[in-house]
Coordinates of C-alpha atoms and ligand atoms in Angstrom, one line a residue:
X1 CA 34.7 10.0 12.8
X2 CA 32.7 11.4 9.9
X3 CA 33.4 15.2 10.0
X4 CA 31.7 16.4 6.9
X5 CA 29.7 19.0 5.8
X6 CA 27.4 17.2 3.3
X7 CA 25.3 19.6 1.0
X8 CA 21.8 18.1 0.0
X9 CA 21.4 19.7 -3.5
X10 CA 17.4 20.3 -4.6
X11 CA 15.6 17.0 -5.6
X12 CA 14.0 16.4 -8.6
X13 CA 9.9 15.0 -8.0
X14 CA 9.8 11.5 -7.9
X15 CA 8.3 10.3 -12.0
X16 CA 5.0 9.5 -12.0
X17 CA 4.9 5.9 -14.0
X18 CA 2.5 5.4 -16.9
X19 CA 1.6 1.6 -16.2
X20 CA 0.6 1.3 -19.7
X21 CA -0.7 -2.2 -20.7
X22 CA 1.9 -5.2 -20.5
X23 CA 4.4 -2.4 -18.9
X24 CA 7.0 -4.0 -16.3
X25 CA 5.6 -1.8 -13.5
X26 CA 1.7 -3.0 -14.6
X27 CA 2.5 -7.0 -14.8
X28 CA 4.2 -6.1 -11.0
X29 CA 1.1 -4.0 -10.1
X30 CA -1.3 -6.8 -11.0
X31 CA 0.3 -9.5 -9.5
X32 CA 0.5 -7.4 -6.5
X33 CA -3.2 -6.8 -6.2
X34 CA -3.9 -10.1 -6.7
X35 CA -1.8 -11.5 -4.1
X36 CA -2.7 -8.8 -1.6
X37 CA -6.5 -9.8 -2.4
X38 CA -6.1 -13.7 -1.7
X39 CA -4.2 -13.0 1.9
X40 CA -5.8 -11.3 5.3
X41 CA -3.0 -9.3 7.3
X42 CA -2.8 -9.9 10.5
X43 CA -1.7 -6.1 11.5
X44 CA -0.4 -5.5 14.9
X45 CA 0.6 -2.3 17.1
X46 CA 4.3 -1.2 16.4
X47 CA 5.9 -0.6 19.8
X48 CA 9.6 0.1 20.3
X49 CA 10.3 -1.9 17.1
X50 CA 8.2 -5.2 18.9
X51 CA 4.9 -5.7 16.9
X52 CA 2.4 -6.5 19.8
X53 CA -1.5 -8.5 19.4
X54 CA -3.9 -7.2 22.0
X55 CA -6.4 -9.7 20.9
X56 CA -8.9 -6.6 21.0
X57 CA -9.5 -6.3 16.7
X58 CA -11.3 -5.0 13.8
X59 CA -11.7 -5.1 10.4
X60 CA -10.0 -3.1 7.4
X61 CA -12.0 -3.8 4.2
X62 CA -12.5 -2.9 0.1
X63 CA -14.9 0.3 0.4
X64 CA -15.6 -1.0 -3.5
X65 CA -16.2 -4.5 -2.1
X66 CA -17.2 -4.3 1.5
X67 CA -17.6 -7.5 2.4
X68 CA -13.9 -8.2 1.4
X69 CA -11.9 -8.5 4.1
X70 CA -8.0 -7.2 3.5
X71 CA -6.8 -7.5 7.2
X72 CA -7.5 -7.7 11.2
X73 CA -5.7 -5.1 12.8
X74 CA -5.1 -5.0 16.9
X75 CA -6.5 -2.0 19.1
X76 CA -3.9 -0.2 21.3
X77 CA -6.0 0.0 24.8
X78 CA -4.6 2.4 27.9
X79 CA -1.5 0.2 28.5
X80 CA -0.1 0.3 25.0
X81 CA -0.8 3.8 24.2
X82 CA 1.4 4.2 27.4
X83 CA 3.9 2.1 26.4
X84 CA 4.4 3.8 23.1
X85 CA 4.7 7.0 24.6
X86 CA 7.6 5.6 27.3
X87 CA 9.0 4.1 24.1
X88 CA 9.2 7.5 22.2
X89 CA 10.0 9.3 25.2
X90 CA 12.9 6.8 25.8
X91 CA 14.2 6.3 22.1
X92 CA 14.8 10.5 22.0
X93 CA 18.1 10.5 23.5
X94 CA 19.5 8.4 20.8
X95 CA 17.6 9.8 17.9
X96 CA 18.2 13.2 18.4
X97 CA 21.8 13.0 19.2
X98 CA 22.3 11.3 16.0
X99 CA 24.6 13.2 13.4
X100 CA 22.1 14.4 11.2
X101 CA 23.0 13.6 7.8
X102 CA 22.6 9.6 9.4
X103 CA 19.1 10.7 9.9
X104 CA 18.9 11.7 6.4
X105 CA 20.4 9.3 4.8
X106 CA 17.8 6.7 6.1
X107 CA 14.7 9.1 5.4
X108 CA 16.3 8.7 1.8
X109 CA 16.7 5.0 2.0
X110 CA 12.9 5.3 3.1
X111 CA 12.4 6.7 -0.2
X112 CA 14.6 4.4 -2.4
X113 CA 12.6 1.4 -0.7
X114 CA 9.2 2.7 -1.7
X115 CA 10.0 3.8 -5.5
X116 CA 12.4 0.8 -5.9
X117 CA 11.5 -2.5 -3.8
X118 CA 7.9 -1.7 -2.8
X119 CA 6.4 0.7 -5.3
X120 CA 3.6 -2.0 -6.3
X121 CA 3.1 -3.2 -2.9
X122 CA 2.3 0.4 -1.3
X123 CA 0.2 1.3 -4.8
X124 CA -1.8 -2.0 -4.4
X125 CA -2.4 -1.8 -0.5
X126 CA -3.5 2.4 -1.3
X127 CA -5.8 1.1 -4.4
X128 CA -7.0 -1.9 -1.9
X129 CA -7.8 -0.3 1.3
X130 CA -8.3 3.2 0.2
X131 CA -10.3 2.8 -2.7
X132 CA -8.1 4.7 -5.6
X133 CA -7.4 4.1 -8.8
X134 CA -3.7 3.3 -10.5
X135 CA -2.8 7.3 -11.0
X136 CA -4.5 8.4 -7.5
X137 CA -2.4 5.9 -5.5
X138 CA 0.7 6.4 -7.7
X139 CA 0.9 10.2 -7.3
X140 CA 0.0 9.9 -3.7
X141 CA 1.6 6.6 -1.9
X142 CA 5.1 6.7 -4.3
X143 CA 5.6 10.2 -5.8
X144 CA 4.4 12.5 -3.3
X145 CA 5.9 10.2 0.1
X146 CA 9.1 10.1 -1.6
X147 CA 9.1 13.9 -2.3
X148 CA 8.0 14.4 1.4
X149 CA 11.3 12.5 2.1
X150 CA 14.1 14.1 -0.3
X151 CA 12.2 17.5 -0.2
X152 CA 12.1 17.4 3.7
X153 CA 16.0 16.4 3.8
X154 CA 16.9 19.2 1.4
X155 CA 14.8 22.0 3.6
X156 CA 16.1 20.2 6.6
X157 CA 20.1 21.1 5.5
X158 CA 19.1 24.6 4.7
X159 CA 17.7 25.4 8.3
X160 CA 21.0 23.5 9.4
X161 CA 23.0 25.9 7.5
X162 CA 21.4 29.0 8.6
X163 CA 23.1 30.3 11.1
X164 CA 24.0 33.9 12.9
X165 CA 26.2 36.5 12.5
X166 CA 29.6 36.6 14.7
X167 CA 32.3 39.3 15.1
X168 CA 35.9 39.3 15.4
X169 CA 35.5 38.4 19.9
X170 CA 32.8 36.3 19.8
X171 CA 31.4 33.0 17.4
X172 CA 27.5 33.0 17.5
X173 CA 25.8 29.3 16.8
X174 CA 22.3 28.1 16.5
X175 CA 21.7 24.7 17.7
X176 CA 18.4 23.2 15.8
X177 CA 17.3 20.9 19.1
X178 CA 14.6 18.7 18.3
X179 CA 11.4 19.8 20.4
X180 CA 12.1 18.3 24.0
X181 CA 9.3 15.3 24.7
X182 CA 7.4 13.2 21.9
X183 CA 5.5 14.4 18.7
X184 CA 1.7 12.8 18.4
X185 CA 1.3 12.6 15.1
X186 CA -2.5 11.9 13.7
X187 CA -3.5 10.8 10.2
X188 CA -6.1 10.9 8.0
X189 CA -7.5 8.3 5.5
X190 CA -7.0 10.3 2.6
X191 CA -3.3 10.2 1.4
X192 CA -0.5 7.5 2.6
X193 CA 1.9 10.2 1.4
X194 CA 0.1 12.5 4.6
X195 CA 0.3 9.8 7.3
X196 CA 4.6 8.8 6.3
X197 CA 5.1 12.9 6.2
X198 CA 3.1 13.5 9.6
X199 CA 5.6 11.5 11.4
X200 CA 8.8 11.6 9.1
X201 CA 8.9 15.7 9.1
X202 CA 9.2 15.4 12.9
X203 CA 11.3 12.6 13.0
X204 CA 13.9 14.0 10.5
X205 CA 14.7 17.0 12.7
X206 CA 15.0 14.6 15.7
X207 CA 11.8 14.0 17.0
X208 CA 10.2 11.1 17.6
X209 CA 6.5 10.2 17.2
X210 CA 3.5 7.8 18.6
X211 CA 1.5 7.5 15.7
X212 CA -2.6 7.5 15.9
X213 CA -2.8 6.2 12.2
X214 CA -7.0 6.5 10.7
X215 CA -8.4 2.9 11.0
X216 CA -9.5 3.6 7.1
X217 CA -6.3 3.6 5.8
X218 CA -4.4 0.6 8.3
X219 CA -3.0 -1.5 5.4
X220 CA -1.0 0.8 3.3
X221 CA 0.1 2.1 6.7
X222 CA 1.3 -0.9 8.6
X223 CA 3.6 -1.3 5.3
X224 CA 4.8 2.0 5.9
X225 CA 5.6 1.7 9.5
X226 CA 7.7 -1.6 8.0
X227 CA 9.5 0.0 5.5
X228 CA 10.3 2.7 8.1
X229 CA 11.8 -0.1 10.2
X230 CA 13.5 -2.0 7.1
X231 CA 15.2 1.3 6.6
X232 CA 16.9 1.8 9.7
X233 CA 14.6 4.2 11.9
X234 CA 15.4 2.8 15.2
X235 CA 13.0 1.2 17.3
X236 CA 10.9 3.5 19.5
X237 CA 11.5 6.4 17.0
X238 CA 8.0 5.7 15.7
X239 CA 5.2 3.7 17.7
X240 CA 2.4 2.9 15.5
X241 CA -0.7 2.3 17.4
X242 CA -4.2 2.1 16.2
X243 CA -7.4 2.1 17.6
X244 CA -10.3 4.6 18.8
X245 CA -9.1 7.8 18.4
X246 CA -10.7 9.2 21.0
X247 CA -9.2 7.2 23.8
X248 CA -5.6 7.6 22.5
X249 CA -6.0 11.4 22.1
X250 CA -7.2 11.3 25.5
X251 CA -4.2 9.4 26.7
X252 CA -1.7 11.0 24.9
X253 CA -2.7 14.2 26.0
X254 CA -2.3 13.6 29.4
X255 CA 1.4 13.0 29.2
X256 CA 3.6 15.9 30.4
X257 CA 6.2 14.9 27.7
X258 CA 3.8 16.1 24.7
X259 CA 5.9 18.5 22.7
X260 CA 3.9 18.8 19.7
X261 CA 0.5 17.2 17.7
X262 CA 1.3 16.6 14.0
X263 CA -2.4 16.7 12.5
X264 CA -4.2 16.1 9.0
X265 CA -7.9 15.7 9.8
X266 CA -11.2 16.8 10.1
X267 CA -11.8 20.7 12.0
X268 CA -13.8 18.4 14.4
X269 CA -10.8 16.3 15.7
X270 CA -8.4 19.0 15.4
X271 CA -10.8 21.7 17.5
X272 CA -11.2 18.3 19.9
X273 CA -7.3 18.0 20.2
X274 CA -7.1 21.6 20.9
X275 CA -9.2 21.9 23.1
X276 CA -7.9 19.1 25.4
X277 CA -4.4 20.7 25.0
X278 CA -5.3 24.2 26.2
X279 CA -7.4 22.9 29.3
X280 CA -4.1 20.7 30.4
X281 CA -1.4 23.5 29.0
X282 CA -0.1 24.0 33.1
X283 CA 1.0 20.0 32.8
X284 CA 3.3 20.2 30.1
X285 CA 6.9 20.8 29.8
X286 CA 7.0 22.8 27.3
X287 CA 4.3 24.4 25.4
X288 CA 2.6 22.0 22.3
X289 CA 3.7 22.9 18.7
X290 CA 0.1 22.5 17.6
X291 CA 0.3 22.2 13.6
X292 CA -2.9 20.6 12.1
X293 CA -4.5 21.0 8.2
X294 CA -8.3 20.6 8.3
X295 CA -10.7 20.9 6.0
X296 CA -11.9 23.2 3.0
X297 CA -14.6 24.4 0.4
X298 CA -12.7 24.9 -2.0
X299 CA -13.6 27.3 -5.2
X300 CA -13.4 27.6 -8.8
X301 CA -14.1 31.2 -10.0
X302 CA -14.9 31.4 -13.4
X303 CA -14.5 34.7 -15.1
X304 CA -16.6 35.6 -18.5
X305 CA -13.2 35.7 -20.4
X306 CA -12.4 32.1 -19.8
X307 CA -12.3 28.8 -21.9
X308 CA -15.3 26.9 -20.8
X309 CA -13.3 23.8 -22.0
X310 CA -10.8 24.4 -19.9
X311 CA -13.0 25.2 -17.0
X312 CA -14.7 22.0 -17.6
X313 CA -11.7 19.6 -17.5
X314 CA -10.7 21.4 -14.3
X315 CA -14.0 21.2 -12.7
X316 CA -14.5 17.9 -13.4
X317 CA -11.1 16.1 -12.6
X318 CA -10.9 18.7 -9.7
X319 CA -13.8 17.8 -8.0
X320 CA -14.3 13.9 -8.6
X321 CA -10.6 12.9 -8.5
X322 CA -10.7 10.4 -5.6
X323 CA -14.4 10.6 -5.1
X324 CA -13.7 14.6 -4.0
X325 CA -11.9 13.0 -1.1
X326 CA -9.3 15.3 -1.2
X327 CA -9.0 18.4 1.5
X328 CA -8.4 20.8 -2.0
X329 CA -11.3 19.0 -3.8
X330 CA -13.6 21.6 -5.9
X331 CA -16.8 21.5 -4.2
X332 CA -18.4 25.1 -5.3
X333 CA -18.2 26.9 -8.4
X334 CA -18.8 30.4 -9.6
X335 CA -20.1 30.5 -13.5
X336 CA -21.1 33.8 -15.2
X337 CA -24.5 33.7 -16.8
X338 CA -22.8 33.9 -20.3
X339 CA -21.0 30.8 -20.1
X340 CA -23.3 28.8 -18.0
X341 CA -24.9 26.5 -21.0
X342 CA -21.8 26.1 -22.8
X343 CA -20.4 24.8 -19.7
X344 CA -23.3 22.7 -18.6
X345 CA -22.8 20.8 -22.1
X346 CA -18.8 20.0 -21.2
X347 CA -19.4 18.9 -18.4
X348 CA -22.1 16.6 -19.0
X349 CA -20.0 15.0 -21.7
X350 CA -17.3 14.7 -19.5
X351 CA -19.5 12.7 -17.0
X352 CA -20.8 10.9 -19.5
X353 CA -17.5 9.6 -20.8
X354 CA -16.0 8.2 -17.5
X355 CA -17.0 5.4 -15.5
X356 CA -17.2 4.3 -11.6
X357 CA -16.0 1.2 -10.1
X358 CA -13.5 -1.2 -9.1
X359 CA -9.8 0.0 -8.5
X360 CA -8.4 -3.0 -10.5
X361 CA -10.4 -2.7 -13.5
X362 CA -8.4 0.4 -14.9
X363 CA -11.0 2.1 -17.1
X364 CA -12.6 3.5 -13.9
X365 CA -12.0 7.2 -12.9
X366 CA -13.7 7.0 -10.1
X367 CA -14.5 4.3 -7.5
X368 CA -15.7 4.3 -3.8
X369 CA -15.8 6.4 -1.3
X370 CA -14.1 4.9 1.8
X371 CA -17.1 3.7 4.3
X372 CA -20.4 3.9 5.4
X373 CA -20.1 7.1 7.4
X374 CA -19.4 8.9 4.5
X375 CA -21.4 7.2 2.4
X376 CA -24.5 8.0 4.3
X377 CA -23.5 11.8 4.8
X378 CA -22.5 12.7 1.2
X379 CA -25.9 10.5 0.4
X380 CA -28.0 13.5 2.7
X381 CA -26.7 16.2 1.3
X382 CA -27.9 14.8 -2.3
X383 CA -31.1 14.1 -0.6
X384 CA -31.4 18.0 0.2
X385 CA -30.6 18.6 -2.9
X386 CA -33.1 16.8 -4.8
X387 CA -36.1 17.8 -2.3
X388 CA -35.3 21.4 -2.3
X389 CA -36.7 24.2 -4.5
X390 CA -33.3 25.8 -4.8
X391 CA -31.3 23.1 -6.5
X392 CA -31.5 20.8 -9.4
X393 CA -29.3 18.3 -9.7
X394 CA -27.4 18.3 -13.3
X395 CA -26.3 14.8 -13.3
X396 CA -25.2 12.0 -10.8
X397 CA -27.5 11.9 -7.7
X398 CA -27.3 8.0 -7.3
X399 CA -25.6 6.5 -4.8
X400 CA -25.7 2.4 -4.3
X401 CA -23.6 0.5 -1.1
X402 CA -24.9 -2.8 -1.7
X403 CA -21.7 -3.9 -2.7
X404 CA -18.9 -1.1 -2.4
X405 CA -19.8 2.9 -1.4
X406 CA -20.3 3.9 -4.6
X407 CA -21.6 7.6 -5.0
X408 CA -21.9 8.9 -8.8
X409 CA -19.9 12.2 -9.6
X410 CA -22.8 14.8 -8.9
X411 CA -23.3 18.0 -10.0
X412 CA -26.1 20.4 -8.6
X413 CA -27.0 23.6 -9.7
X414 CA -28.3 26.2 -6.9
X415 CA -30.2 29.3 -6.9
X416 CA -28.7 30.2 -3.2
X417 CA -25.4 31.2 -3.1
X418 CA -25.8 29.8 0.4
X419 CA -27.3 26.6 0.1
X420 CA -25.6 24.0 2.3
X421 CA -23.5 22.0 -0.2
X422 CA -22.3 25.5 -1.1
X423 CA -20.8 25.9 2.6
X424 CA -19.9 23.0 4.2
X425 CA -17.7 20.5 3.4
X426 CA -18.9 16.9 1.9
X427 CA -16.1 15.3 1.4
X428 CA -17.3 13.3 -1.6
X429 CA -17.9 13.6 -5.3
X430 CA -20.4 16.7 -5.2
X431 CA -19.8 19.6 -6.9
X432 CA -22.3 22.8 -6.6
X433 CA -22.2 25.9 -9.1
X434 CA -24.0 29.0 -8.8
X435 CA -24.9 31.0 -11.6
X436 CA -23.9 34.3 -11.4
X437 CA -25.1 37.7 -13.5
X438 CA -22.1 39.0 -15.7
X439 CA -22.4 42.7 -14.2
X440 CA -22.4 41.4 -10.5
X441 CA -18.6 40.3 -10.2
X442 CA -17.9 42.6 -7.6
X443 CA -20.8 40.9 -5.2
X444 CA -20.4 37.0 -6.4
X445 CA -16.2 38.2 -5.0
X446 CA -17.5 38.7 -2.0
X447 CA -19.6 35.8 -2.0
X448 CA -16.9 33.6 -3.1
X449 CA -14.5 35.0 0.1
X450 CA -16.7 34.9 2.6
X451 CA -19.3 32.1 2.4
X452 CA -17.6 29.6 4.1
X453 CA -14.8 29.3 6.8
X454 CA -12.5 27.8 5.5
X455 CA -9.1 29.1 3.3
X456 CA -7.5 25.9 1.7
X457 CA -7.7 25.7 -2.5
X458 CA -9.1 28.1 -4.8
X459 CA -9.1 28.7 -8.9
X460 CA -9.9 31.6 -10.9
X461 CA -10.3 30.9 -14.7
X462 CA -9.8 34.1 -17.2
X463 CA -7.8 35.3 -20.3
X464 CA -8.5 38.7 -19.1
X465 CA -5.3 39.1 -17.4
X466 CA -5.8 42.7 -15.9
X467 CA -9.4 40.9 -14.0
X468 CA -7.2 37.7 -13.4
X469 CA -4.9 39.8 -11.6
X470 CA -8.0 41.6 -9.8
X471 CA -9.8 38.6 -8.8
X472 CA -6.0 37.0 -7.4
X473 CA -5.9 40.2 -5.1
X474 CA -9.5 40.0 -4.1
X475 CA -9.3 36.6 -2.6
X476 CA -5.8 36.9 -1.0
X477 CA -7.1 35.3 2.1
X478 CA -9.7 32.7 0.9
X479 CA -7.0 30.2 -0.2
X480 CA -3.9 29.0 1.0
X481 CA -3.2 27.5 -2.1
X482 CA -4.3 29.8 -5.3
X483 CA -4.5 28.5 -8.7
X484 CA -4.9 30.9 -11.8
X485 CA -6.1 28.7 -15.1
X486 CA -5.8 25.3 -13.1
X487 CA -7.9 22.9 -11.1
X488 CA -7.5 23.5 -7.4
X489 CA -6.0 20.1 -6.8
X490 CA -2.6 18.3 -7.1
X491 CA -0.3 20.5 -5.5
X492 CA 3.4 19.1 -5.8
X493 CA 6.0 18.7 -3.0
X494 CA 8.6 21.6 -3.5
X495 CA 6.2 23.7 -6.3
X496 CA 3.1 24.4 -4.5
X497 CA 3.8 24.2 -0.9
X498 CA 0.3 23.2 0.7
X499 CA -1.8 24.6 3.3
X500 CA -4.5 27.2 3.9
X501 CA -5.4 29.4 6.8
X502 CA -9.0 30.1 8.5
X503 CA -10.9 27.5 9.2
X504 CA -8.1 25.2 7.0
X505 CA -5.5 24.9 9.2
X506 CA -2.6 26.3 10.7
X507 CA -0.6 26.7 7.4
X508 CA 2.6 25.5 8.1
X509 CA 2.9 24.4 4.4
X510 CA 3.7 20.4 4.4
X511 CA 6.9 19.8 2.7
X512 CA 8.7 22.9 3.1
X513 CA 10.6 25.3 5.7
X514 CA 7.7 26.3 7.5
X515 CA 6.7 23.0 8.5
X516 CA 10.1 21.8 9.3
X517 CA 10.6 24.5 11.6
X518 CA 8.0 23.7 14.2
X519 CA 9.9 20.9 15.0
X520 CA 12.7 22.4 16.3
X521 CA 13.2 24.6 19.4
X522 CA 16.5 26.5 18.6
X523 CA 19.3 27.2 20.9
X524 CA 21.8 30.1 20.3
X525 CA 25.1 30.0 21.5
X526 CA 27.3 32.1 22.1
X527 CA 31.2 32.0 22.7
X528 CA 33.4 35.1 23.4
X529 CA 37.3 34.9 23.3
X530 CA 38.3 37.5 25.5
X531 CA 35.5 38.2 28.1
X532 CA 35.9 42.0 29.9
X533 CA 37.2 42.1 32.9
X534 CA 36.4 45.4 34.2
X535 CA 32.9 46.3 35.0
X536 CA 32.5 49.6 34.4
X537 CA 31.5 51.2 30.9
X538 CA 34.1 53.4 29.1
X539 CA 32.6 56.6 29.9
X540 CA 32.4 55.8 33.6
X541 CA 36.2 55.8 33.8
X542 CA 37.9 58.7 34.5
X543 CA 40.6 60.2 31.8
X544 CA 43.9 59.9 32.9
X545 CA 46.0 62.8 33.3
X546 CA 48.3 62.0 30.3
X547 CA 45.8 62.2 28.0
Ligands
NAD1 P1 -10.7 12.5 11.1 O1 -10.2 13.8 11.6 O2 -12.1 12.1 11.0 O3 -9.8 11.4 11.6 C1 -8.2 12.0 11.1 C2 -7.5 11.2 12.6 O4 -7.9 11.8 13.9 C3 -7.9 9.4 12.2 O5 -6.7 8.3 12.3 C4 -8.9 9.8 13.2 O6 -8.8 8.6 14.0 C5 -8.0 10.4 14.4 N1 -9.4 10.8 15.6 C6 -10.6 10.7 15.6 N2 -11.0 11.3 16.5 C7 -9.6 11.8 17.2 C8 -9.9 12.1 18.8 N3 -11.0 12.5 19.6 N4 -8.3 12.2 19.2 C9 -7.2 11.8 18.3 N5 -7.3 11.1 17.2 C10 -8.8 11.0 16.4 O7 -10.7 12.7 9.1 P2 -10.4 12.0 8.3 O8 -11.9 11.4 7.6 O9 -9.7 11.0 8.4 O10 -10.0 13.0 7.1 C11 -10.7 14.1 6.5 C12 -10.8 15.3 7.0 O11 -9.3 15.5 6.2 C13 -11.3 16.3 5.8 O12 -12.0 17.3 6.6 C14 -10.3 16.6 5.0 O13 -10.4 18.1 4.4 C15 -9.3 17.0 6.1 N6 -7.6 16.8 5.1 C16 -7.2 17.7 5.1 C17 -6.2 18.2 4.3 C18 -5.4 19.4 4.1 O14 -3.8 19.7 4.2 N7 -5.6 20.9 4.7 C19 -5.4 17.1 3.3 C20 -6.0 15.9 3.8 C21 -7.5 15.6 4.1

């Protein structure tokens, strides 16, 4: 019997490989990209560890070459959704009863498989299926996925060892039970790491999941599922059911065993899930934990003391890397009049030095947006700017979906701080700048704070440290992740715990204690060594005649 109390130290972040031409990792990745481009994968449902083919299928294509089919996927119907719920409920006992160090070792094994054996596979699937370039895929599919796993193990050990005070006559213990029931994990297309973590953070704490992956991320997500099983996640602990979100959501939320929702995606979807839970509240065994990270309208606020080159580089990468499809992507900038011309010159220069195209050509800085619906939505915002007398396109403004869903990085200058592209989440490569008068900083900070319903990420640039500290205070609720002299994207697990409030979600900070704590329902156990044998308190008793 293993009775050790294992101490998991703080891990390091997974190193980002360089993929220089001729390097071993580059050769392996190119081979894998070629292999995956030449096959069509059949993606089944995986329920109770078994692959299920429903023959109600859809297609997974390359966003940058949408005629190229990467996979056919099988969709869950009502029957399979019920099977997935049953499998998650049935496997709860064995998984939640398992010694937590065994669960931890399985999580660490997944990280090892991903970073060593399957690094090229998961990168190639993410690059081809979600249109990420090498760097964007490496920091997501490999490094962040592994970081979530390794840091969650460490943070779980910190939670488990947090125990209440005992005294001479009593021993008090806190038992961190898994939630009673299953967790519904609903993942977005834009991060392979998030898809993994939405399942595995509840799973680390002893829960089982029903997983609704995003259709446009199915290739990488299916490989994740296979790796989970290979690492030893028992059948039924994670149940993978692609298909219609609306149908799966409706059926899953009917189950009285729903113990939690772990969601990342748009506000519309999250609001609909929360509303449905509210309507069915009395039918559940427990109050479901509802954890969701949603949209953003992330800002860069530039103080007149800022270094313009630093601002231009941060604005370009913060707004346009992965085609602006990061919830943290900069999408509005407030620039003082005194720096505007110089900023414009610098950022135009950068835009002229970057290329757009296929993920397999390594010199492309930007690739395609995820699908036709997203392409059309982004194009509609660009058209609005092109036809408005309150906006001017500084660069970009072109889009073409004949081969892939390509939208050129676009900078809009608006004279209206409430122009729709300053307020609404576009989720594409569009940055809008509002130029403010240098003596109007206070009013502009008000605008920045109140313009959008979100509160996800934001950055301030400036060399005047007193002014920057004031802005940091003034914008306290405008962002859950706030950056000083840095772009508002690129949070690293363990270093910048991620999440925002207001309309951006429940701010439970993925990859940390705050998130993991949502997946346990603690039981306090008090044991008394010598229980009282008299009901009366001391003051009720008569003093004896001797005293
Ligand atoms: P989405 O809401 O369209 O989809 C997310 C998931 O929900 C998908 O799996 C989808 O199939 C599913 N879904 C859709 N309708 C459903 C329903 N009625 N019931 C159950 N599931 C349903 O989001 P997306 O386009 O995949 O992702 C982009 C959004 O995600 C953006 O708004 C972005 O800001 C947000 N996001 C936020 C964070 C964060 O940490 N705050 C991180 C990444 C992405």
